[in-house]
Steps between C-alpha positions, in 0.01 A plus 500: 500500500689513172324304220408199715418155375125447540332162551134452410272218603251417223155392622331761713787745448534580129257249348134409547316242295208735431704781345856372461771761559332837530635769261621736774690220675662397172586864430656548843720192473618607155579851626716391794684258275566780253649712774750225581333272754521127439163329531456133589195276525491298824206259493376168627405408146716268295694656213273356234184613680552875494202697366496548126438872557838529673751610235831338586694776326373742767701332778867437571454180694258232612491323835243221470371203695528693828875538464577158355621660175691827453553642153662831411546654157415169335745293705396248765705570812336248731260209470403259774284192455338289768667163562346210311470285812272762657283513187471121494408496869218747431378313194440189710240709687342668196158347568503619861625860492438822310816623332641631172847443354597820318754478218609771260234405247217319676333452838422136587202485738349224711127435490452627854688820420271554200193454720619750762613751237160485330322543834705799613525678168147454373434871437554666163768731637698207636878522516494146363403646163845653473638157411219349296613378164719215384766545770285500813210262454267477800455126509668173592810537283754344736501183290672690219806569713824316420766484776772639274320837467660757736264644764577841646208549737231299674164648595260325736165542672376348824162505672651450847824593673569129553476436128733796429751360748488163327577660164788706636635187670507330160694793359758493778674779688706654220221716359401864515121487542255790489137445599176694510133422555252517213133451596591268785753301296871524574699569183876455491792556263820302551839560339847382603631677811758700304228649277215740582455846354717668764794266449470561127526877552819453699635246249454739207647791695809294578539394137485864388703640791201714590436599864156368606442842655475637146195289415123546522234228498124518444274215613167405653498137618651271759767377259608863452576557866861378492558697179383824663729431796801421279468816292627837614145635480197273506170638373173318568195531282182650642324174408767296680481287811504691828815333634678583173398864534630503857850405385521748212669839497171637375176390337411627154147501356343177376567351158161624383615853585830456310686459829841421352498822297412711804756313710772587249389865517523495880850354475604794283561282195217656300379860490201573723 
């Protein structure tokens, strides 16, 4: 593979709250970029919620909001917001359901979502800590939302399958939804049907006239699955979900073992 474009998920792939981006991972990404590979972030996070330890100058592009925004070399190539009528329909049920409206700069959370988040992520090493600060406040912040603020992604939690079905019914059929279970609670991410990390890979490839076969993707979670399938070579993290590993070309070591670096070595992009 000649200088492929490489897509990196953020949380659980190149970044952990407890130690940020590990030095060897950062070194490996810089080295493949220096040899001519283009490197692109592909994350569920909104653009304004990327970790402060992630130096934007180290990457050629940013796919954020689970594919709802595609940016390359400082230029926005694609941006999709959720229809206002859907947002208003959800807001009428804000006291009943657990959901978050994610914009580029803030996450607006219902009271029930805050309760479930606090319950699930009570431990000190919680993934929830990755967002703590002034952009992701764990609390009932939905009242701050104004309908004219564009929303790129909706996250929700449900304690029963029936409740999850009710939420997805409110959203309607034109959504790409990824779900997983967290301590008995169903967690979901919803973006417009034409988004998703995999669609974003294909969209950027088309814009750059790059064959998808000449791409590599690293990821660990359920929302990375379509990205790994869209890329020419999908690499799952050792700490990833089992079904994600099953779909990958190979599994590299975990993030705590600098998996991305060793995966790049195995791909022949770094010296062994």
